[in-house]
Amino acid sequence: MADQKSPHDLPDVTGLSVAVLGGTGDQGRGLARRFALAGHEVVLGSRSAERARAAAEELGADLAVRGLDNAGAAAEADVVVVAVPWEGHRELLVSLAAPLAGKIVVDCVNPLGFDKKGAYALPVEEGSAAQQAEAVLPESRVVAAFHHVSAVVLLDPEVDRVDLDVLVLGDDREAADTVRALAGRISGVRGIYGGRLRNAHQVEAFTANLISINRRYKAHAGLRITDV
Amino acid sequence: MADQKSPHDLPDVTGLSVAVLGGTGDQGRGLARRFALAGHEVVLGSRSAERARAAAEELGADLAVRGLDNAGAAAEADVVVVAVPWEGHRELLVSLAAPLAGKIVVDCVNPLGFDKKGAYALPVEEGSAAQQAEAVLPESRVVAAFHHVSAVVLLDPEVDRVDLDVLVLGDDREAADTVRALAGRISGVRGIYGGRLRNAHQVEAFTANLISINRRYKAHAGLRITDV
């Protein structure tokens, strides 16, 4: 057993640069803020470089966050987080296949619909947003993570410790471990391996349940995995 | 706000009797044991009344657990937990529609497949096992819960407190609250409202992720909901 690596041993990701596509949205800004607070250089990507710059500035002059258009952001960073709306997800990724080649792409998109009864999971031809990313980015190392983070909590300056585990799914173990380590750079968060990409659908869809929980309990609910 | 009921206020379920169909399986016996420890009268149901009686006896003479065939068990109890294998789920429930009419039926079945890469979610025509139960039991009050409990933990005499939240889904609020209260009778467990039945699929399917987590971390993983 001595030569077996513990599942809790993770690579050192200090100095890794992070891009957040869809970085002007709440979830994107929230993640960018937390990665920057942890000492990472962060690039927000948006369709409009100008809006990306404005969103980066709003996060505060003390944080190393810049804004670029999505293609520029994708080209600049070591790890690229995809936090765009589900509508347009496929088209954006198809258009960025070249700058994303060889990179770790972290999909955190939740394909959800909303009606008067609340949120529900949308069917996805490929099975999940993450599997769609994998299908259209065959040269990238696709990992799924950060589905359940509350943008409100991430952006709240009063919240020092974020009380949740980030489930990280992927078939490329080294890439998944890197993303787990990156999740762990957010104070309070653990990056927990959550299975292969073929089991990403239910993790994305579970966001609909968290929305129901938030409504019932007036909370910003998250998950912790017990016995791990 | 004073007249608004807290989402944590639950009915008193002391004295409620519970049947567990598929009660000779590990999950069924584990749930039966914990409900009996909490003071409930429990009836194990099985295709064979004799096997049900043997399983009930094995749980120990100090516990109020009996064994009957599935139809007998369904007829006897106030709340009926369905813990049968996915294969045969529909047929069993169709055959029990009469004794289950008017009762709270708690579906905890996870439609999963297994191959050399581990567990994965099976497609279900109705969307989920719980929605299938609802479709074939129109006279029953169907709730989904107890998907993620570890049979090993439930059966372990060394485990006094079970460290997880049970997600309870349903469109009948009173029935869901009763099942939440019943979950809370297991020491350590909270019954947390988890959304409508149309969002049950991902909760059932998430069991595949927990199996992946268990393999990676050599754990009996469960969920806790934070900020609730």
CSV table of C-alpha atoms in Angstrom, one decimal:
chain,number,residue,atom,x,y,z
A,1,MET,CA,0.0,0.0,0.0
A,2,ALA,CA,3.0,2.3,0.6
A,3,ASP,CA,3.5,3.0,-3.1
A,4,GLN,CA,-0.2,3.7,-3.7
A,5,LYS,CA,-1.0,7.4,-4.1
A,6,SER,CA,-3.6,8.7,-1.7
A,7,PRO,CA,-6.7,10.1,-3.5
A,8,HIS,CA,-6.1,13.2,-1.5
A,9,ASP,CA,-2.6,13.9,-2.9
A,10,LEU,CA,-3.0,16.7,-5.5
A,11,PRO,CA,-0.6,18.5,-7.7
A,12,ASP,CA,0.7,22.0,-6.8
A,13,VAL,CA,-1.2,24.4,-9.0
A,14,THR,CA,0.3,27.6,-7.6
A,15,GLY,CA,1.0,30.0,-10.5
A,16,LEU,CA,-1.6,28.4,-12.8
A,17,SER,CA,-3.4,31.0,-14.9
A,18,VAL,CA,-7.2,30.7,-15.3
A,19,ALA,CA,-9.5,32.0,-18.0
A,20,VAL,CA,-13.3,32.1,-17.4
A,21,LEU,CA,-15.4,32.2,-20.5
A,22,GLY,CA,-18.7,33.8,-19.9
A,23,GLY,CA,-16.8,35.7,-17.3
A,24,THR,CA,-19.2,38.6,-17.1
A,25,GLY,CA,-22.0,36.4,-15.7
A,26,ASP,CA,-22.5,36.0,-12.0
A,27,GLN,CA,-21.0,32.5,-11.7
A,28,GLY,CA,-18.1,33.5,-14.0
A,29,ARG,CA,-17.3,36.6,-12.0
A,30,GLY,CA,-17.7,34.8,-8.7
A,31,LEU,CA,-15.2,32.1,-9.7
A,32,ALA,CA,-12.8,34.6,-11.2
A,33,ARG,CA,-12.9,36.6,-7.9
A,34,ARG,CA,-12.1,33.5,-5.8
A,35,PHE,CA,-9.3,32.3,-8.0
A,36,ALA,CA,-7.8,35.8,-8.0
A,37,LEU,CA,-8.1,35.9,-4.2
A,38,ALA,CA,-6.1,32.6,-4.1
A,39,GLY,CA,-3.3,34.3,-6.1
A,40,HIS,CA,-4.0,33.1,-9.6
A,41,GLU,CA,-3.8,35.4,-12.7
A,42,VAL,CA,-7.3,35.4,-14.1
A,43,VAL,CA,-8.6,36.5,-17.5
A,44,LEU,CA,-12.4,37.1,-18.0
A,45,GLY,CA,-13.6,36.2,-21.4
A,46,SER,CA,-16.7,37.6,-23.0
A,47,ARG,CA,-18.1,38.1,-26.5
A,48,SER,CA,-17.2,41.8,-26.0
A,49,ALA,CA,-13.7,42.5,-24.8
A,50,GLU,CA,-14.9,45.8,-23.5
A,51,ARG,CA,-17.6,44.3,-21.3
A,52,ALA,CA,-15.0,41.8,-20.1
A,53,ARG,CA,-12.6,44.6,-19.1
A,54,ALA,CA,-15.4,46.4,-17.3
A,55,ALA,CA,-16.4,43.3,-15.4
A,56,ALA,CA,-12.8,42.7,-14.4
A,57,GLU,CA,-12.4,46.2,-13.2
A,58,GLU,CA,-15.6,45.9,-11.1
A,59,LEU,CA,-14.0,43.0,-9.2
A,60,GLY,CA,-11.6,45.5,-7.7
A,61,ALA,CA,-8.1,46.9,-8.5
A,62,ASP,CA,-6.5,44.7,-5.9
A,63,LEU,CA,-7.2,41.5,-7.9
A,64,ALA,CA,-5.2,40.3,-10.9
A,65,VAL,CA,-8.2,40.0,-13.2
A,66,ARG,CA,-8.1,41.2,-16.8
A,67,GLY,CA,-10.7,41.2,-19.5
A,68,LEU,CA,-10.4,40.0,-23.1
A,69,ASP,CA,-12.7,38.6,-25.8
A,70,ASN,CA,-13.4,34.8,-25.4
A,71,ALA,CA,-10.8,33.7,-28.0
A,72,GLY,CA,-8.1,35.9,-26.5
A,73,ALA,CA,-9.0,34.7,-23.0
A,74,ALA,CA,-8.9,31.0,-24.1
A,75,ALA,CA,-5.5,31.5,-25.7
A,76,GLU,CA,-3.9,33.2,-22.6
A,77,ALA,CA,-4.6,30.8,-19.8
A,78,ASP,CA,-3.4,27.3,-18.6
A,79,VAL,CA,-6.9,26.3,-17.6
A,80,VAL,CA,-10.1,27.5,-19.2
A,81,VAL,CA,-13.4,27.5,-17.3
A,82,VAL,CA,-16.5,27.5,-19.4
A,83,ALA,CA,-19.3,29.4,-17.5
A,84,VAL,CA,-21.4,30.5,-20.5
A,85,PRO,CA,-25.2,30.1,-20.7
A,86,TRP,CA,-26.3,26.7,-22.0
A,87,GLU,CA,-27.8,28.5,-25.0
A,88,GLY,CA,-24.9,29.0,-27.4
A,89,HIS,CA,-22.6,26.6,-25.5
A,90,ARG,CA,-21.9,24.3,-28.4
A,91,GLU,CA,-21.4,27.1,-30.9
A,92,LEU,CA,-19.0,29.0,-28.7
A,93,LEU,CA,-16.9,25.9,-28.1
A,94,VAL,CA,-16.8,25.0,-31.8
A,95,SER,CA,-15.5,28.4,-32.6
A,96,LEU,CA,-12.8,28.1,-29.9
A,97,ALA,CA,-11.6,24.6,-30.7
A,98,ALA,CA,-8.2,25.9,-32.0
A,99,PRO,CA,-7.2,28.1,-29.0
A,100,LEU,CA,-8.5,25.4,-26.6
A,101,ALA,CA,-6.5,22.5,-28.1
A,102,GLY,CA,-4.2,20.8,-25.6
A,103,LYS,CA,-5.7,22.7,-22.7
A,104,ILE,CA,-7.7,21.7,-19.7
A,105,VAL,CA,-11.3,22.9,-20.3
A,106,VAL,CA,-13.5,22.9,-17.2
A,107,ASP,CA,-17.2,22.8,-18.1
A,108,CYS,CA,-19.5,24.1,-15.4
A,109,VAL,CA,-22.6,24.6,-17.5
A,110,ASN,CA,-26.0,23.4,-16.2
A,111,PRO,CA,-28.6,22.8,-19.0
A,112,LEU,CA,-31.7,23.8,-17.2
A,113,GLY,CA,-35.2,25.0,-18.1
A,114,PHE,CA,-37.5,27.1,-15.9
A,115,ASP,CA,-41.3,27.3,-15.6
A,116,LYS,CA,-43.7,28.2,-12.9
A,117,LYS,CA,-42.9,25.0,-11.0
A,118,GLY,CA,-39.2,25.9,-10.9
A,119,ALA,CA,-36.1,24.5,-12.6
A,120,TYR,CA,-35.8,21.2,-14.4
A,121,ALA,CA,-33.1,19.4,-16.4
A,122,LEU,CA,-33.1,19.8,-20.2
A,123,PRO,CA,-32.3,16.8,-22.3
A,124,VAL,CA,-28.9,17.0,-24.0
A,125,GLU,CA,-28.1,15.0,-27.2
A,126,GLU,CA,-24.6,14.1,-26.0
A,127,GLY,CA,-25.8,13.3,-22.5
A,128,SER,CA,-24.6,16.4,-20.7
A,129,ALA,CA,-23.0,19.8,-21.4
A,130,ALA,CA,-19.6,18.3,-20.4
A,131,GLN,CA,-20.0,15.5,-22.9
A,132,GLN,CA,-21.0,18.0,-25.6
A,133,ALA,CA,-17.8,19.9,-24.8
A,134,GLU,CA,-15.8,16.7,-25.1
A,135,ALA,CA,-17.5,15.9,-28.5
A,136,VAL,CA,-16.7,19.3,-30.0
A,137,LEU,CA,-13.3,19.7,-28.5
A,138,PRO,CA,-11.5,16.4,-29.2
A,139,GLU,CA,-8.1,18.0,-28.8
A,140,SER,CA,-8.9,19.4,-25.3
A,141,ARG,CA,-8.8,17.7,-21.9
A,142,VAL,CA,-12.4,18.2,-20.8
A,143,VAL,CA,-13.3,18.1,-17.1
A,144,ALA,CA,-16.7,18.9,-15.4
A,145,ALA,CA,-16.7,20.9,-12.2
A,146,PHE,CA,-18.1,23.9,-10.3
A,147,HIS,CA,-21.7,23.2,-11.1
A,148,HIS,CA,-23.1,23.8,-7.7
A,149,VAL,CA,-21.2,26.9,-6.5
A,150,SER,CA,-23.5,29.8,-5.5
A,151,ALA,CA,-22.6,33.0,-7.4
A,152,VAL,CA,-24.0,35.0,-4.5
A,153,VAL,CA,-21.7,33.3,-2.0
A,154,LEU,CA,-18.6,33.5,-4.3
A,155,LEU,CA,-19.2,37.3,-4.8
A,156,ASP,CA,-20.0,38.0,-1.2
A,157,PRO,CA,-17.1,39.9,0.5
A,158,GLU,CA,-18.4,38.8,3.9
A,159,VAL,CA,-17.9,35.1,3.1
A,160,ASP,CA,-14.4,34.0,3.8
A,161,ARG,CA,-14.9,30.3,3.7
A,162,VAL,CA,-17.2,28.7,1.0
A,163,ASP,CA,-18.9,25.7,2.6
A,164,LEU,CA,-19.1,23.1,-0.1
A,165,ASP,CA,-17.4,20.4,-2.0
A,166,VAL,CA,-16.8,20.8,-5.7
A,167,LEU,CA,-17.4,17.5,-7.6
A,168,VAL,CA,-14.9,17.1,-10.4
A,169,LEU,CA,-15.7,14.6,-13.1
A,170,GLY,CA,-13.4,13.5,-15.9
A,171,ASP,CA,-11.8,10.5,-17.7
A,172,ASP,CA,-8.3,12.2,-17.8
A,173,ARG,CA,-7.2,11.6,-14.2
A,174,GLU,CA,-4.3,14.1,-14.3
A,175,ALA,CA,-6.5,16.9,-15.7
A,176,ALA,CA,-9.2,16.1,-13.1
A,177,ASP,CA,-6.6,16.1,-10.3
A,178,THR,CA,-5.4,19.6,-11.5
A,179,VAL,CA,-9.0,20.9,-11.4
A,180,ARG,CA,-9.5,19.3,-7.9
A,181,ALA,CA,-6.4,21.2,-6.7
A,182,LEU,CA,-7.7,24.4,-8.3
A,183,ALA,CA,-11.1,24.0,-6.6
A,184,GLY,CA,-9.2,23.5,-3.3
A,185,ARG,CA,-7.6,26.9,-3.7
A,186,ILE,CA,-11.0,28.5,-2.9
A,187,SER,CA,-11.1,28.8,0.9
A,188,GLY,CA,-13.3,26.2,2.5
A,189,VAL,CA,-13.8,24.2,-0.7
A,190,ARG,CA,-12.6,20.6,-1.4
A,191,GLY,CA,-12.3,19.3,-4.9
A,192,ILE,CA,-13.7,15.7,-4.8
A,193,TYR,CA,-13.5,13.3,-7.6
A,194,GLY,CA,-17.1,12.6,-8.7
A,195,GLY,CA,-16.8,10.0,-11.5
A,196,ARG,CA,-16.4,9.8,-15.3
A,197,LEU,CA,-17.8,12.3,-17.8
A,198,ARG,CA,-20.6,9.8,-18.7
A,199,ASN,CA,-22.0,10.5,-15.2
A,200,ALA,CA,-21.9,14.3,-15.6
A,201,HIS,CA,-25.6,14.7,-16.5
A,202,GLN,CA,-26.9,14.1,-13.1
A,203,VAL,CA,-24.4,16.4,-11.5
A,204,GLU,CA,-25.4,19.2,-13.9
A,205,ALA,CA,-29.1,18.4,-13.5
A,206,PHE,CA,-28.9,18.3,-9.7
A,207,THR,CA,-28.6,22.1,-9.8
A,208,ALA,CA,-32.3,22.1,-10.4
A,209,ASN,CA,-32.8,20.3,-7.0
A,210,LEU,CA,-30.5,22.8,-5.3
A,211,ILE,CA,-32.7,25.6,-6.7
A,212,SER,CA,-35.7,23.9,-5.2
A,213,ILE,CA,-33.9,23.5,-1.9
A,214,ASN,CA,-32.9,27.2,-2.0
A,215,ARG,CA,-36.5,28.2,-2.5
A,216,ARG,CA,-37.9,26.1,0.3
A,217,TYR,CA,-35.2,26.9,2.9
A,218,LYS,CA,-34.3,30.4,1.7
A,219,ALA,CA,-30.7,29.2,1.5
A,220,HIS,CA,-27.6,29.1,-0.8
A,221,ALA,CA,-27.4,25.3,-0.6
A,222,GLY,CA,-24.3,23.3,-1.5
A,223,LEU,CA,-23.1,19.7,-1.1
A,224,ARG,CA,-20.6,18.1,1.2
A,225,ILE,CA,-19.6,14.5,0.6
A,226,THR,CA,-19.4,12.6,3.9
A,227,ASP,CA,-16.9,9.9,4.8
A,228,VAL,CA,-14.3,11.3,2.3
B,1,MET,CA,-43.7,35.8,9.0
B,2,ALA,CA,-44.9,34.5,12.4
B,3,ASP,CA,-47.7,32.5,10.8
B,4,GLN,CA,-45.4,31.0,8.2
B,5,LYS,CA,-44.4,27.4,8.9
B,6,SER,CA,-40.7,26.8,9.1
B,7,PRO,CA,-39.5,24.3,6.5
B,8,HIS,CA,-37.9,22.5,9.4
B,9,ASP,CA,-41.3,21.9,11.2
B,10,LEU,CA,-42.2,18.3,10.6
B,11,PRO,CA,-45.2,16.1,11.7
B,12,ASP,CA,-44.8,13.7,14.6
B,13,VAL,CA,-44.4,10.2,13.1
B,14,THR,CA,-44.1,8.3,16.3
B,15,GLY,CA,-46.1,5.0,16.0
B,16,LEU,CA,-46.1,5.0,12.2
B,17,SER,CA,-45.7,1.5,10.9
B,18,VAL,CA,-43.4,0.9,7.9
B,19,ALA,CA,-43.2,-1.8,5.3
B,20,VAL,CA,-40.1,-2.4,3.2
B,21,LEU,CA,-40.7,-4.2,0.0
B,22,GLY,CA,-37.6,-5.9,-1.3
B,23,GLY,CA,-36.9,-6.1,2.4
B,24,THR,CA,-34.5,-9.1,2.1
B,25,GLY,CA,-32.0,-7.0,0.1
B,26,ASP,CA,-29.2,-5.2,1.9
B,27,GLN,CA,-30.7,-1.7,1.5
B,28,GLY,CA,-34.1,-2.9,2.6
B,29,ARG,CA,-32.8,-4.8,5.7
B,30,GLY,CA,-30.6,-1.8,6.6
B,31,LEU,CA,-33.6,0.6,6.5
B,32,ALA,CA,-35.8,-1.8,8.3
B,33,ARG,CA,-33.2,-2.1,11.1
B,34,ARG,CA,-32.9,1.6,11.5
B,35,PHE,CA,-36.6,2.2,11.6
B,36,ALA,CA,-37.1,-0.6,14.1
B,37,LEU,CA,-34.3,0.9,16.3
B,38,ALA,CA,-36.2,4.2,16.2
B,39,GLY,CA,-39.2,2.4,17.7
B,40,HIS,CA,-41.3,1.8,14.5
B,41,GLU,CA,-43.1,-1.5,13.8
B,42,VAL,CA,-41.6,-2.8,10.6
B,43,VAL,CA,-42.7,-5.4,8.1
B,44,LEU,CA,-40.3,-6.8,5.6
B,45,GLY,CA,-41.9,-7.8,2.3
B,46,SER,CA,-40.5,-10.3,-0.2
B,47,ARG,CA,-41.8,-12.5,-2.9
B,48,SER,CA,-41.4,-15.3,-0.5
B,49,ALA,CA,-43.0,-14.8,2.9
B,50,GLU,CA,-40.6,-17.4,4.3
B,51,ARG,CA,-37.5,-15.6,3.2
B,52,ALA,CA,-38.9,-12.4,4.6
B,53,ARG,CA,-39.5,-14.0,8.0
B,54,ALA,CA,-35.9,-15.4,7.9
B,55,ALA,CA,-34.5,-11.9,7.1
B,56,ALA,CA,-36.6,-10.3,9.9
B,57,GLU,CA,-35.4,-12.9,12.4
B,58,GLU,CA,-31.7,-12.3,11.4
B,59,LEU,CA,-32.1,-8.6,12.3
B,60,GLY,CA,-32.4,-9.7,15.9
B,61,ALA,CA,-35.1,-10.7,18.3
B,62,ASP,CA,-34.9,-7.3,20.1
B,63,LEU,CA,-36.3,-5.5,17.1
B,64,ALA,CA,-40.0,-5.3,16.1
B,65,VAL,CA,-39.6,-6.6,12.6
B,66,ARG,CA,-41.8,-9.2,10.9
B,67,GLY,CA,-41.7,-10.8,7.5
B,68,LEU,CA,-44.6,-11.3,5.0
B,69,ASP,CA,-45.0,-11.6,1.3
B,70,ASN,CA,-44.9,-8.2,-0.5
B,71,ALA,CA,-48.7,-7.9,-0.8
B,72,GLY,CA,-49.2,-8.7,2.9
B,73,ALA,CA,-46.5,-6.2,3.9
B,74,ALA,CA,-48.0,-3.5,1.6
B,75,ALA,CA,-51.4,-4.0,3.2
B,76,GLU,CA,-50.2,-3.9,6.8
B,77,ALA,CA,-48.2,-0.6,7.0
B,78,ASP,CA,-48.9,3.1,7.0
B,79,VAL,CA,-45.9,3.9,4.9
B,80,VAL,CA,-44.5,1.5,2.3
B,81,VAL,CA,-40.8,1.8,1.2
B,82,VAL,CA,-40.0,0.3,-2.2
B,83,ALA,CA,-36.4,-1.1,-2.1
B,84,VAL,CA,-36.7,-3.7,-4.8
B,85,PRO,CA,-34.2,-4.2,-7.7
B,86,TRP,CA,-34.9,-2.0,-10.7
B,87,GLU,CA,-35.5,-5.1,-12.8
B,88,GLY,CA,-39.1,-6.0,-12.0
B,89,HIS,CA,-39.9,-2.6,-10.3
B,90,ARG,CA,-42.8,-1.8,-12.6
B,91,GLU,CA,-44.3,-5.3,-12.6
B,92,LEU,CA,-44.2,-5.5,-8.8
B,93,LEU,CA,-45.9,-2.1,-8.3
B,94,VAL,CA,-48.6,-2.8,-10.9
B,95,SER,CA,-49.4,-6.0,-9.0
B,96,LEU,CA,-49.7,-4.1,-5.7
B,97,ALA,CA,-51.7,-1.2,-6.9
B,98,ALA,CA,-54.7,-2.2,-4.8
B,99,PRO,CA,-53.0,-2.7,-1.4
B,100,LEU,CA,-50.9,0.5,-2.0
B,101,ALA,CA,-54.0,2.7,-2.8
B,102,GLY,CA,-54.2,5.7,-0.5
B,103,LYS,CA,-50.8,5.0,1.1
B,104,ILE,CA,-47.5,6.9,1.1
B,105,VAL,CA,-45.2,4.9,-1.2
B,106,VAL,CA,-41.5,5.8,-0.8
B,107,ASP,CA,-39.5,4.8,-3.9
B,108,CYS,CA,-35.7,4.5,-3.2
B,109,VAL,CA,-34.8,2.5,-6.4
B,110,ASN,CA,-31.8,3.5,-8.4
B,111,PRO,CA,-32.0,2.4,-12.1
B,112,LEU,CA,-28.3,1.7,-12.7
B,113,GLY,CA,-26.2,-0.3,-15.1
B,114,PHE,CA,-22.7,-1.7,-14.4
B,115,ASP,CA,-19.8,-2.4,-16.7
B,116,LYS,CA,-16.0,-2.5,-16.4
B,117,LYS,CA,-15.9,1.3,-16.1
B,118,GLY,CA,-18.3,1.2,-13.1
B,119,ALA,CA,-21.9,2.3,-12.6
B,120,TYR,CA,-24.0,4.5,-14.9
B,121,ALA,CA,-27.6,5.7,-15.0
B,122,LEU,CA,-30.1,3.7,-17.1
B,123,PRO,CA,-32.7,5.6,-19.2
B,124,VAL,CA,-36.2,5.3,-17.8
B,125,GLU,CA,-39.2,5.9,-20.0
B,126,GLU,CA,-41.1,7.8,-17.4
B,127,GLY,CA,-38.0,9.8,-16.4
B,128,SER,CA,-37.1,8.1,-13.2
B,129,ALA,CA,-38.1,5.1,-11.0
B,130,ALA,CA,-40.2,7.4,-8.8
B,131,GLN,CA,-42.1,8.8,-11.8
B,132,GLN,CA,-42.7,5.2,-13.0
B,133,ALA,CA,-44.1,4.4,-9.6
B,134,GLU,CA,-46.3,7.5,-9.8
B,135,ALA,CA,-47.5,6.4,-13.3
B,136,VAL,CA,-48.5,2.9,-12.2
B,137,LEU,CA,-49.8,3.9,-8.8
B,138,PRO,CA,-52.2,6.8,-9.5
B,139,GLU,CA,-54.1,6.1,-6.2
B,140,SER,CA,-50.9,6.3,-4.0
B,141,ARG,CA,-49.0,9.2,-2.7
B,142,VAL,CA,-45.5,8.7,-4.2
B,143,VAL,CA,-42.4,10.2,-2.7
B,144,ALA,CA,-38.8,9.5,-3.6
B,145,ALA,CA,-36.2,9.2,-0.8
B,146,PHE,CA,-33.4,7.1,0.7
B,147,HIS,CA,-31.5,6.7,-2.6
B,148,HIS,CA,-28.0,7.4,-1.2
B,149,VAL,CA,-28.0,5.5,2.1
B,150,SER,CA,-25.2,2.9,2.4
B,151,ALA,CA,-26.6,-0.5,3.3
B,152,VAL,CA,-23.2,-1.3,4.9
B,153,VAL,CA,-23.5,1.6,7.2
B,154,LEU,CA,-27.2,1.0,8.0
B,155,LEU,CA,-26.5,-2.6,9.0
B,156,ASP,CA,-23.3,-1.8,10.9
B,157,PRO,CA,-23.9,-2.2,14.7
B,158,GLU,CA,-20.9,0.0,15.4
B,159,VAL,CA,-22.5,3.0,13.6
B,160,ASP,CA,-24.7,4.9,16.0
B,161,ARG,CA,-25.1,8.0,13.9
B,162,VAL,CA,-25.5,7.9,10.2
B,163,ASP,CA,-23.8,10.9,8.7
B,164,LEU,CA,-25.9,12.0,5.7
B,165,ASP,CA,-29.0,13.9,4.6
B,166,VAL,CA,-31.8,12.0,2.9
B,167,LEU,CA,-33.2,14.0,0.0
B,168,VAL,CA,-37.0,13.7,-0.1
B,169,LEU,CA,-38.7,14.5,-3.4
B,170,GLY,CA,-42.4,14.8,-4.1
B,171,ASP,CA,-45.3,16.8,-5.3
B,172,ASP,CA,-47.5,16.0,-2.3
B,173,ARG,CA,-46.1,18.2,0.4
B,174,GLU,CA,-47.8,16.5,3.4
B,175,ALA,CA,-46.6,13.1,2.2
B,176,ALA,CA,-43.0,14.4,1.6
B,177,ASP,CA,-43.0,16.0,5.1
B,178,THR,CA,-44.0,12.7,6.7
B,179,VAL,CA,-41.2,10.9,4.9
B,180,ARG,CA,-38.8,13.7,5.9
B,181,ALA,CA,-39.8,13.1,9.5
B,182,LEU,CA,-39.4,9.4,9.1
B,183,ALA,CA,-35.9,9.9,7.7
B,184,GLY,CA,-35.1,12.0,10.7
B,185,ARG,CA,-35.9,9.1,13.0
B,186,ILE,CA,-32.6,7.5,11.9
B,187,SER,CA,-30.0,8.8,14.2
B,188,GLY,CA,-27.8,11.4,12.5
B,189,VAL,CA,-30.0,11.7,9.4
B,190,ARG,CA,-31.9,14.8,8.3
B,191,GLY,CA,-34.7,14.5,5.8
B,192,ILE,CA,-34.3,17.5,3.4
B,193,TYR,CA,-36.8,18.5,0.8
B,194,GLY,CA,-35.1,17.9,-2.6
B,195,GLY,CA,-37.6,19.1,-5.1
B,196,ARG,CA,-40.5,17.7,-7.2
B,197,LEU,CA,-40.7,14.2,-8.6
B,198,ARG,CA,-39.8,15.5,-12.1
B,199,ASN,CA,-36.3,16.1,-10.7
B,200,ALA,CA,-35.9,12.6,-9.2
B,201,HIS,CA,-33.9,11.2,-12.1
B,202,GLN,CA,-30.7,13.0,-11.2
B,203,VAL,CA,-31.0,12.0,-7.5
B,204,GLU,CA,-31.4,8.4,-8.4
B,205,ALA,CA,-28.6,8.6,-11.0
B,206,PHE,CA,-26.3,10.3,-8.6
B,207,THR,CA,-25.9,7.0,-6.9
B,208,ALA,CA,-23.6,6.1,-9.8
B,209,ASN,CA,-21.3,9.0,-8.8
B,210,LEU,CA,-21.3,7.9,-5.2
B,211,ILE,CA,-20.2,4.5,-6.3
B,212,SER,CA,-17.3,6.1,-8.2
B,213,ILE,CA,-16.5,8.1,-5.1
B,214,ASN,CA,-16.6,5.1,-2.9
B,215,ARG,CA,-14.2,3.3,-5.2
B,216,ARG,CA,-11.7,6.1,-5.4
B,217,TYR,CA,-11.7,7.0,-1.7
B,218,LYS,CA,-12.5,3.6,-0.2
B,219,ALA,CA,-15.4,5.2,1.6
B,220,HIS,CA,-19.2,4.9,2.2
B,221,ALA,CA,-19.9,8.3,0.9
B,222,GLY,CA,-23.1,10.3,1.5
B,223,LEU,CA,-24.4,13.8,1.0
B,224,ARG,CA,-24.9,16.7,3.4
B,225,ILE,CA,-26.7,19.8,2.2
B,226,THR,CA,-24.9,23.0,3.4
B,227,ASP,CA,-26.6,26.2,4.5
B,228,VAL,CA,-29.8,24.3,5.4
